[in-house]
Short mmCIF file of C-alpha atoms in Angstrom, two decimals:
data_model
loop_
_atom_site.label_atom_id
_atom_site.label_comp_id
_atom_site.label_asym_id
_atom_site.label_seq_id
_atom_site.Cartn_x
_atom_site.Cartn_y
_atom_site.Cartn_z
CA UNK A 1 -0.04 0.54 -0.15
CA UNK A 2 0.66 3.86 -0.19
CA UNK A 3 3.66 4.90 2.52
CA UNK A 4 3.71 8.22 4.45
CA UNK A 5 3.96 11.28 1.93
CA UNK A 6 4.99 14.81 2.19
CA UNK A 7 5.02 17.66 -0.31
CA UNK A 8 6.64 19.78 -1.08
CA UNK A 9 9.52 17.70 -1.37
CA UNK A 10 12.19 20.75 -1.50
CA UNK A 11 11.06 24.40 -0.66
CA UNK A 12 13.46 27.31 -0.79
CA UNK A 13 12.10 30.04 1.32
CA UNK A 14 13.05 33.93 1.32
CA UNK A 15 14.00 34.82 5.64
CA UNK A 16 10.67 36.07 6.94
CA UNK A 17 8.19 34.26 4.31
CA UNK A 18 5.63 31.42 5.84
CA UNK A 19 5.88 28.15 4.42
CA UNK A 20 3.20 25.48 5.11
CA UNK A 21 4.55 21.30 4.96
CA UNK A 22 2.32 18.71 4.09
CA UNK A 23 2.25 15.03 5.32
CA UNK A 24 -0.24 12.35 4.75
CA UNK A 25 0.25 9.45 6.40
CA UNK A 26 -0.45 5.73 5.83
CA UNK A 27 -4.46 5.63 6.02
CA UNK A 28 -5.79 4.51 9.37
CA UNK A 29 -2.37 5.12 11.10
CA UNK A 30 -3.72 7.05 14.75
CA UNK A 31 -0.18 8.67 15.66
CA UNK A 32 1.19 11.41 13.89
CA UNK A 33 4.85 12.71 14.28
CA UNK A 34 6.77 15.82 12.77
CA UNK A 35 10.62 15.91 13.19
CA UNK A 36 13.44 17.83 11.96
CA UNK A 37 16.59 16.59 10.94
CA UNK A 38 19.61 19.12 10.33
CA UNK A 39 22.78 17.96 8.17
CA UNK A 40 24.58 15.90 9.81
CA UNK A 41 22.59 15.14 12.88
CA UNK A 42 19.97 12.23 13.94
CA UNK A 43 16.49 13.31 13.56
CA UNK A 44 14.38 15.65 16.58
CA UNK A 45 11.29 15.42 17.42
CA UNK A 46 9.16 18.28 16.84
CA UNK A 47 5.40 17.54 17.57
CA UNK A 48 2.77 14.66 18.37
CA UNK A 49 -0.71 13.60 17.40
CA UNK A 50 -2.95 10.63 18.21
CA UNK A 51 -5.63 11.22 15.65
CA UNK A 52 -6.20 15.08 15.72
CA UNK A 53 -5.19 15.89 19.21
CA UNK A 54 -1.69 17.44 19.53
CA UNK A 55 -0.74 15.67 22.90
CA UNK A 56 2.59 16.93 22.50
CA UNK A 57 4.36 19.78 21.42
CA UNK A 58 7.82 19.90 23.38
CA UNK A 59 10.09 20.13 20.22
CA UNK A 60 8.98 23.11 18.86
CA UNK A 61 11.81 25.18 18.43
CA UNK A 62 9.78 28.65 19.21
CA UNK A 63 5.94 29.53 18.17
CA UNK A 64 6.97 30.32 14.99
CA UNK A 65 5.98 26.42 14.76
CA UNK A 66 2.78 25.58 14.75
CA UNK A 67 0.97 22.30 13.53
CA UNK A 68 -2.28 21.02 12.68
CA UNK A 69 -4.10 17.90 11.97
CA UNK A 70 -7.87 18.81 12.08
CA UNK A 71 -9.32 15.83 10.75
CA UNK A 72 -7.08 13.38 12.09
CA UNK A 73 -5.82 12.54 9.06
CA UNK A 74 -3.49 15.00 6.86
CA UNK A 75 -1.38 17.37 9.26
CA UNK A 76 0.16 20.46 8.30
CA UNK A 77 3.41 22.17 10.00
CA UNK A 78 3.86 25.55 9.00
CA UNK A 79 6.64 27.86 9.80
CA UNK A 80 6.05 31.49 10.33
CA UNK A 81 8.40 34.38 9.38
CA UNK A 82 11.57 31.46 8.40
CA UNK A 83 14.59 31.57 9.86
CA UNK A 84 18.00 30.59 8.39
CA UNK A 85 18.29 28.59 11.25
CA UNK A 86 15.13 26.19 10.04
CA UNK A 87 17.04 24.93 7.34
CA UNK A 88 16.50 21.05 7.59
CA UNK A 89 14.68 18.19 6.34
CA UNK A 90 11.28 18.02 7.67
CA UNK A 91 10.38 14.29 8.50
CA UNK A 92 6.75 13.33 9.52
CA UNK A 93 6.01 9.64 10.57
CA UNK A 94 3.16 7.84 11.14
CA UNK A 95 1.97 4.84 13.45
CA UNK A 96 -0.72 2.21 13.75
CA UNK A 97 -1.33 2.34 17.18
CA UNK A 98 -0.56 4.88 20.29
CA UNK A 99 -0.40 3.06 23.42
CA UNK A 100 2.51 0.29 21.99
CA UNK A 101 5.80 1.56 22.24
CA UNK A 102 6.91 -1.43 20.60
CA UNK A 103 5.23 -0.08 17.38
CA UNK A 104 7.31 1.13 14.04
CA UNK A 105 7.02 4.41 12.91
CA UNK A 106 6.81 4.87 9.12
CA UNK A 107 8.56 7.86 7.69
CA UNK A 108 7.86 9.60 4.64
CA UNK A 109 10.94 10.97 2.49
CA UNK A 110 10.55 14.57 3.61
CA UNK A 111 10.50 17.84 3.07
CA UNK A 112 14.17 19.81 2.54
CA UNK A 113 13.63 23.61 3.53
CA UNK A 114 16.26 25.86 2.72
CA UNK A 115 15.92 29.50 3.91
CA UNK A 116 17.95 32.17 1.78
CA UNK B 1 25.24 15.57 27.72
CA UNK B 2 22.83 14.16 24.59
CA UNK B 3 20.52 12.06 25.23
CA UNK B 4 21.48 9.21 22.71
CA UNK B 5 25.36 9.09 21.90
CA UNK B 6 26.94 7.23 19.26
CA UNK B 7 30.36 7.15 17.92
CA UNK B 8 29.36 9.05 13.99
CA UNK B 9 32.56 7.55 12.51
CA UNK B 10 32.68 6.74 9.14
CA UNK B 11 33.52 3.33 9.78
CA UNK B 12 35.03 2.02 6.37
CA UNK B 13 35.34 -1.59 6.21
CA UNK B 14 36.48 -4.46 3.60
CA UNK B 15 33.54 -6.47 1.81
CA UNK B 16 32.93 -9.24 4.61
CA UNK B 17 34.13 -7.46 7.81
CA UNK B 18 32.12 -7.89 11.13
CA UNK B 19 31.62 -4.54 12.62
CA UNK B 20 30.04 -3.42 15.18
CA UNK B 21 28.31 -0.19 16.90
CA UNK B 22 27.60 1.44 20.15
CA UNK B 23 25.06 3.59 21.55
CA UNK B 24 24.70 5.05 25.34
CA UNK B 25 21.34 6.66 26.33
CA UNK B 26 21.12 8.65 29.38
CA UNK B 27 17.02 8.48 30.60
CA UNK B 28 17.03 5.28 32.36
CA UNK B 29 13.26 5.42 31.85
CA UNK B 30 13.28 4.64 28.14
CA UNK B 31 10.97 2.19 27.20
CA UNK B 32 12.19 0.67 23.78
CA UNK B 33 15.08 0.72 21.51
CA UNK B 34 15.55 0.35 17.62
CA UNK B 35 17.98 0.54 15.16
CA UNK B 36 16.88 2.39 12.13
CA UNK B 37 19.04 2.84 8.83
CA UNK B 38 19.16 5.73 6.83
CA UNK B 39 21.04 6.37 3.33
CA UNK B 40 22.31 9.31 1.80
CA UNK B 41 18.94 11.78 1.45
CA UNK B 42 16.45 9.00 1.88
CA UNK B 43 13.91 8.84 5.23
CA UNK B 44 15.25 6.50 8.37
CA UNK B 45 13.96 3.10 8.07
CA UNK B 46 13.68 0.86 10.99
CA UNK B 47 16.47 -1.56 10.66
CA UNK B 48 15.24 -4.15 13.98
CA UNK B 49 13.79 -3.46 17.68
CA UNK B 50 16.35 -3.88 20.36
CA UNK B 51 15.74 -6.82 23.41
CA UNK B 52 17.29 -6.89 26.65
CA UNK B 53 17.80 -11.30 25.70
CA UNK B 54 19.68 -10.01 22.00
CA UNK B 55 18.14 -10.78 18.73
CA UNK B 56 19.05 -11.50 15.34
CA UNK B 57 17.84 -10.95 11.91
CA UNK B 58 20.17 -12.74 9.19
CA UNK B 59 23.14 -10.94 9.46
CA UNK B 60 22.37 -8.06 12.15
CA UNK B 61 22.73 -9.29 15.81
CA UNK B 62 21.33 -6.28 18.39
CA UNK B 63 21.71 -6.42 21.89
CA UNK B 64 20.27 -4.23 24.61
CA UNK B 65 21.98 -4.20 28.64
CA UNK B 66 19.63 -1.92 30.51
CA UNK B 67 21.87 -1.71 33.57
CA UNK B 68 24.70 -0.08 31.78
CA UNK B 69 21.79 1.76 29.27
CA UNK B 70 23.95 0.80 26.30
CA UNK B 71 23.28 -0.76 22.51
CA UNK B 72 25.30 -2.42 20.18
CA UNK B 73 24.37 -3.96 16.76
CA UNK B 74 26.66 -6.33 15.13
CA UNK B 75 27.03 -6.60 11.27
CA UNK B 76 28.74 -9.88 10.05
CA UNK B 77 30.03 -10.37 6.45
CA UNK B 78 29.52 -7.04 5.32
CA UNK B 79 28.21 -6.20 2.15
CA UNK B 80 28.28 -3.00 -0.19
CA UNK B 81 24.65 -2.66 0.24
CA UNK B 82 25.09 -2.54 3.82
CA UNK B 83 26.59 1.42 3.51
CA UNK B 84 24.28 3.54 5.27
CA UNK B 85 24.15 5.33 8.26
CA UNK B 86 22.80 3.62 11.69
CA UNK B 87 20.28 5.75 13.65
CA UNK B 88 20.50 4.42 17.23
CA UNK B 89 16.73 5.35 18.48
CA UNK B 90 15.07 5.42 22.08
CA UNK B 91 11.52 5.20 22.54
CA UNK B 92 10.69 7.50 25.71
CA UNK B 93 6.90 7.10 26.07
CA UNK B 94 5.28 10.55 27.27
CA UNK B 95 1.99 12.34 26.40
CA UNK B 96 0.05 9.19 26.04
CA UNK B 97 2.81 8.83 22.85
CA UNK B 98 6.21 7.51 21.92
CA UNK B 99 8.47 9.85 21.41
CA UNK B 100 11.61 8.52 19.42
CA UNK B 101 14.77 10.04 20.69
CA UNK B 102 17.61 9.69 18.13
CA UNK B 103 21.30 9.61 17.91
CA UNK B 104 23.49 11.30 15.72
CA UNK B 105 23.97 7.97 13.55
CA UNK B 106 27.62 5.96 12.70
CA UNK B 107 28.14 6.52 9.03
CA UNK B 108 29.23 3.03 7.86
CA UNK B 109 30.98 2.67 4.07
CA UNK B 110 31.60 -0.68 3.03
CA UNK B 111 34.40 -0.93 0.37
CA UNK B 112 35.76 -3.56 -2.24
#
Protein backbone atom coordinates (compact mmCIF):
# COMPACT_ATOMS: atom_id res chain seq x y z
CA UNK A 1 0.00 0.00 0.00
CA UNK A 2 0.95 3.66 -0.11
CA UNK A 3 3.45 4.89 2.42
CA UNK A 4 3.71 8.27 4.11
CA UNK A 5 3.86 11.07 1.58
CA UNK A 6 5.05 14.63 2.07
CA UNK A 7 4.85 17.74 -0.06
CA UNK A 8 6.58 19.69 -1.30
CA UNK A 9 9.76 17.60 -1.43
CA UNK A 10 11.89 20.75 -1.70
CA UNK A 11 11.11 24.29 -0.61
CA UNK A 12 13.25 27.40 -0.90
CA UNK A 13 12.00 30.34 1.11
CA UNK A 14 13.32 33.82 1.59
CA UNK A 15 13.99 34.77 5.19
CA UNK A 16 10.80 36.11 6.72
CA UNK A 17 8.43 34.13 4.50
CA UNK A 18 5.84 31.73 5.89
CA UNK A 19 5.88 28.10 4.72
CA UNK A 20 3.45 25.19 5.03
CA UNK A 21 4.58 21.57 4.82
CA UNK A 22 2.08 18.79 4.27
CA UNK A 23 2.07 15.19 5.46
CA UNK A 24 -0.25 12.41 4.32
CA UNK A 25 0.13 9.50 6.76
CA UNK A 26 -0.57 5.87 6.02
CA UNK A 27 -4.33 5.35 5.96
CA UNK A 28 -5.67 4.25 9.32
CA UNK A 29 -2.59 5.28 11.30
CA UNK A 30 -3.61 6.89 14.56
CA UNK A 31 -0.31 8.52 15.48
CA UNK A 32 1.53 11.17 13.51
CA UNK A 33 4.89 12.69 14.33
CA UNK A 34 6.97 15.56 12.98
CA UNK A 35 10.77 15.59 13.20
CA UNK A 36 13.45 18.08 12.14
CA UNK A 37 16.74 16.75 10.78
CA UNK A 38 19.65 19.15 10.41
CA UNK A 39 22.61 18.21 8.22
CA UNK A 40 24.79 15.57 9.85
CA UNK A 41 22.41 15.06 12.76
CA UNK A 42 19.74 12.55 13.67
CA UNK A 43 16.07 13.52 13.48
CA UNK A 44 14.81 15.59 16.43
CA UNK A 45 11.25 15.26 17.69
CA UNK A 46 9.01 18.28 17.14
CA UNK A 47 5.43 17.26 17.88
CA UNK A 48 3.00 14.33 18.08
CA UNK A 49 -0.69 13.83 17.27
CA UNK A 50 -3.02 11.07 18.28
CA UNK A 51 -5.86 11.39 15.78
CA UNK A 52 -6.64 15.12 15.76
CA UNK A 53 -5.30 15.80 19.26
CA UNK A 54 -1.84 17.31 19.57
CA UNK A 55 -0.60 15.53 22.69
CA UNK A 56 3.01 16.67 22.74
CA UNK A 57 4.52 19.78 21.20
CA UNK A 58 7.52 20.01 23.46
CA UNK A 59 9.98 19.83 20.58
CA UNK A 60 8.72 22.84 18.63
CA UNK A 61 11.69 25.25 18.73
CA UNK A 62 9.70 28.47 18.91
CA UNK A 63 6.21 29.91 18.65
CA UNK A 64 6.88 30.44 14.95
CA UNK A 65 6.25 26.71 14.50
CA UNK A 66 2.68 25.47 14.45
CA UNK A 67 1.25 22.07 13.52
CA UNK A 68 -2.29 20.87 13.02
CA UNK A 69 -4.17 17.73 12.06
CA UNK A 70 -7.79 18.92 12.07
CA UNK A 71 -9.49 15.75 10.81
CA UNK A 72 -7.09 13.23 12.25
CA UNK A 73 -5.51 12.39 8.91
CA UNK A 74 -3.47 14.92 6.90
CA UNK A 75 -1.20 17.17 8.93
CA UNK A 76 0.38 20.54 8.17
CA UNK A 77 3.48 21.99 9.78
CA UNK A 78 3.60 25.76 9.41
CA UNK A 79 6.65 27.90 10.01
CA UNK A 80 6.10 31.63 10.21
CA UNK A 81 8.74 34.26 9.47
CA UNK A 82 11.33 31.66 8.49
CA UNK A 83 14.92 32.11 9.66
CA UNK A 84 18.11 30.60 8.26
CA UNK A 85 18.39 28.25 11.23
CA UNK A 86 15.09 26.67 10.13
CA UNK A 87 16.88 25.15 7.12
CA UNK A 88 16.61 21.38 7.58
CA UNK A 89 14.75 18.31 6.39
CA UNK A 90 11.32 18.02 7.99
CA UNK A 91 10.26 14.40 8.37
CA UNK A 92 6.77 13.14 9.07
CA UNK A 93 6.14 9.67 10.48
CA UNK A 94 3.00 7.72 11.25
CA UNK A 95 2.28 4.73 13.42
CA UNK A 96 -0.68 2.40 13.59
CA UNK A 97 -1.17 2.59 17.30
CA UNK A 98 -0.45 5.06 20.05
CA UNK A 99 -0.18 2.97 23.19
CA UNK A 100 2.28 0.25 22.23
CA UNK A 101 5.86 1.57 22.38
CA UNK A 102 7.08 -1.18 20.07
CA UNK A 103 4.98 -0.12 17.12
CA UNK A 104 7.10 0.94 14.16
CA UNK A 105 7.03 4.54 12.98
CA UNK A 106 7.02 4.79 9.17
CA UNK A 107 8.73 7.86 7.80
CA UNK A 108 7.90 9.92 4.75
CA UNK A 109 10.61 11.12 2.33
CA UNK A 110 10.81 14.51 4.03
CA UNK A 111 10.64 18.12 2.89
CA UNK A 112 14.02 19.78 2.45
CA UNK A 113 13.60 23.42 3.46
CA UNK A 114 16.26 25.95 2.55
CA UNK A 115 15.91 29.49 3.87
CA UNK A 116 17.97 32.08 2.00
CA UNK B 1 25.03 15.50 27.46
CA UNK B 2 23.01 14.15 24.54
CA UNK B 3 20.20 11.75 25.36
CA UNK B 4 21.50 9.19 22.86
CA UNK B 5 25.20 9.11 22.03
CA UNK B 6 26.88 7.33 19.12
CA UNK B 7 30.28 7.45 17.50
CA UNK B 8 29.60 9.28 14.20
CA UNK B 9 32.33 7.36 12.33
CA UNK B 10 32.79 6.92 9.45
CA UNK B 11 33.62 3.25 9.76
CA UNK B 12 35.33 2.14 6.54
CA UNK B 13 35.43 -1.65 6.34
CA UNK B 14 36.19 -4.17 3.59
CA UNK B 15 33.44 -6.34 2.19
CA UNK B 16 32.99 -9.44 4.35
CA UNK B 17 34.18 -7.79 7.57
CA UNK B 18 32.33 -7.83 10.87
CA UNK B 19 31.59 -4.40 12.31
CA UNK B 20 30.07 -3.36 15.64
CA UNK B 21 28.34 -0.13 16.58
CA UNK B 22 27.64 1.01 20.12
CA UNK B 23 25.28 3.51 21.60
CA UNK B 24 24.50 4.79 25.11
CA UNK B 25 21.35 6.48 26.34
CA UNK B 26 20.85 8.68 29.37
CA UNK B 27 17.20 8.26 30.35
CA UNK B 28 16.69 5.09 32.37
CA UNK B 29 12.91 5.40 31.83
CA UNK B 30 13.32 4.66 28.11
CA UNK B 31 11.01 1.83 27.19
CA UNK B 32 11.91 0.48 23.80
CA UNK B 33 14.93 0.55 21.58
CA UNK B 34 15.62 0.35 17.88
CA UNK B 35 18.22 0.58 15.17
CA UNK B 36 17.14 2.54 12.10
CA UNK B 37 19.03 2.71 8.83
CA UNK B 38 19.20 5.89 6.78
CA UNK B 39 20.59 6.02 3.25
CA UNK B 40 21.94 9.29 1.91
CA UNK B 41 19.11 11.79 1.31
CA UNK B 42 16.49 9.21 2.20
CA UNK B 43 14.17 8.73 5.14
CA UNK B 44 15.07 6.53 8.14
CA UNK B 45 13.78 2.97 7.98
CA UNK B 46 13.48 0.51 10.83
CA UNK B 47 16.27 -2.07 10.75
CA UNK B 48 15.39 -3.94 13.93
CA UNK B 49 14.04 -3.62 17.44
CA UNK B 50 16.42 -4.32 20.31
CA UNK B 51 15.61 -6.54 23.27
CA UNK B 52 17.46 -7.39 26.48
CA UNK B 53 17.57 -11.02 25.45
CA UNK B 54 19.34 -10.03 22.24
CA UNK B 55 17.90 -10.58 18.83
CA UNK B 56 19.23 -11.62 15.48
CA UNK B 57 17.99 -11.01 11.95
CA UNK B 58 20.21 -12.69 9.39
CA UNK B 59 23.60 -11.01 9.49
CA UNK B 60 22.46 -8.44 12.06
CA UNK B 61 22.51 -8.92 15.83
CA UNK B 62 21.29 -6.32 18.33
CA UNK B 63 21.76 -6.31 22.07
CA UNK B 64 20.48 -4.18 24.93
CA UNK B 65 22.06 -3.83 28.37
CA UNK B 66 19.58 -1.91 30.52
CA UNK B 67 21.86 -1.79 33.57
CA UNK B 68 24.60 -0.04 31.58
CA UNK B 69 22.13 1.81 29.31
CA UNK B 70 24.01 0.50 26.32
CA UNK B 71 22.82 -0.75 22.93
CA UNK B 72 24.87 -2.52 20.28
CA UNK B 73 24.53 -3.62 16.66
CA UNK B 74 26.76 -6.24 15.06
CA UNK B 75 26.88 -6.70 11.30
CA UNK B 76 28.56 -9.86 10.03
CA UNK B 77 29.80 -10.48 6.50
CA UNK B 78 29.36 -6.85 5.46
CA UNK B 79 27.96 -6.16 1.98
CA UNK B 80 28.46 -3.10 -0.17
CA UNK B 81 24.72 -2.50 0.22
CA UNK B 82 25.13 -2.15 3.99
CA UNK B 83 26.76 1.26 3.42
CA UNK B 84 24.46 3.74 5.17
CA UNK B 85 24.05 5.67 8.41
CA UNK B 86 22.84 3.61 11.37
CA UNK B 87 20.73 5.49 13.88
CA UNK B 88 20.36 4.34 17.47
CA UNK B 89 16.87 5.17 18.71
CA UNK B 90 15.18 5.04 22.10
CA UNK B 91 11.50 5.45 22.80
CA UNK B 92 10.44 7.45 25.84
CA UNK B 93 6.73 7.26 26.33
CA UNK B 94 5.19 10.64 27.11
CA UNK B 95 1.96 12.50 26.56
CA UNK B 96 0.20 9.20 25.95
CA UNK B 97 2.36 8.56 22.92
CA UNK B 98 5.76 7.39 21.88
CA UNK B 99 8.57 9.90 21.48
CA UNK B 100 11.56 8.60 19.54
CA UNK B 101 14.94 10.10 20.41
CA UNK B 102 17.62 9.55 17.80
CA UNK B 103 21.37 9.47 18.06
CA UNK B 104 23.47 11.40 15.57
CA UNK B 105 24.02 8.22 13.58
CA UNK B 106 27.10 6.16 12.73
CA UNK B 107 28.19 6.19 9.12
CA UNK B 108 29.29 2.88 7.61
CA UNK B 109 31.13 2.55 4.31
CA UNK B 110 31.73 -0.96 3.04
CA UNK B 111 34.44 -1.10 0.38
CA UNK B 112 35.63 -3.68 -2.16
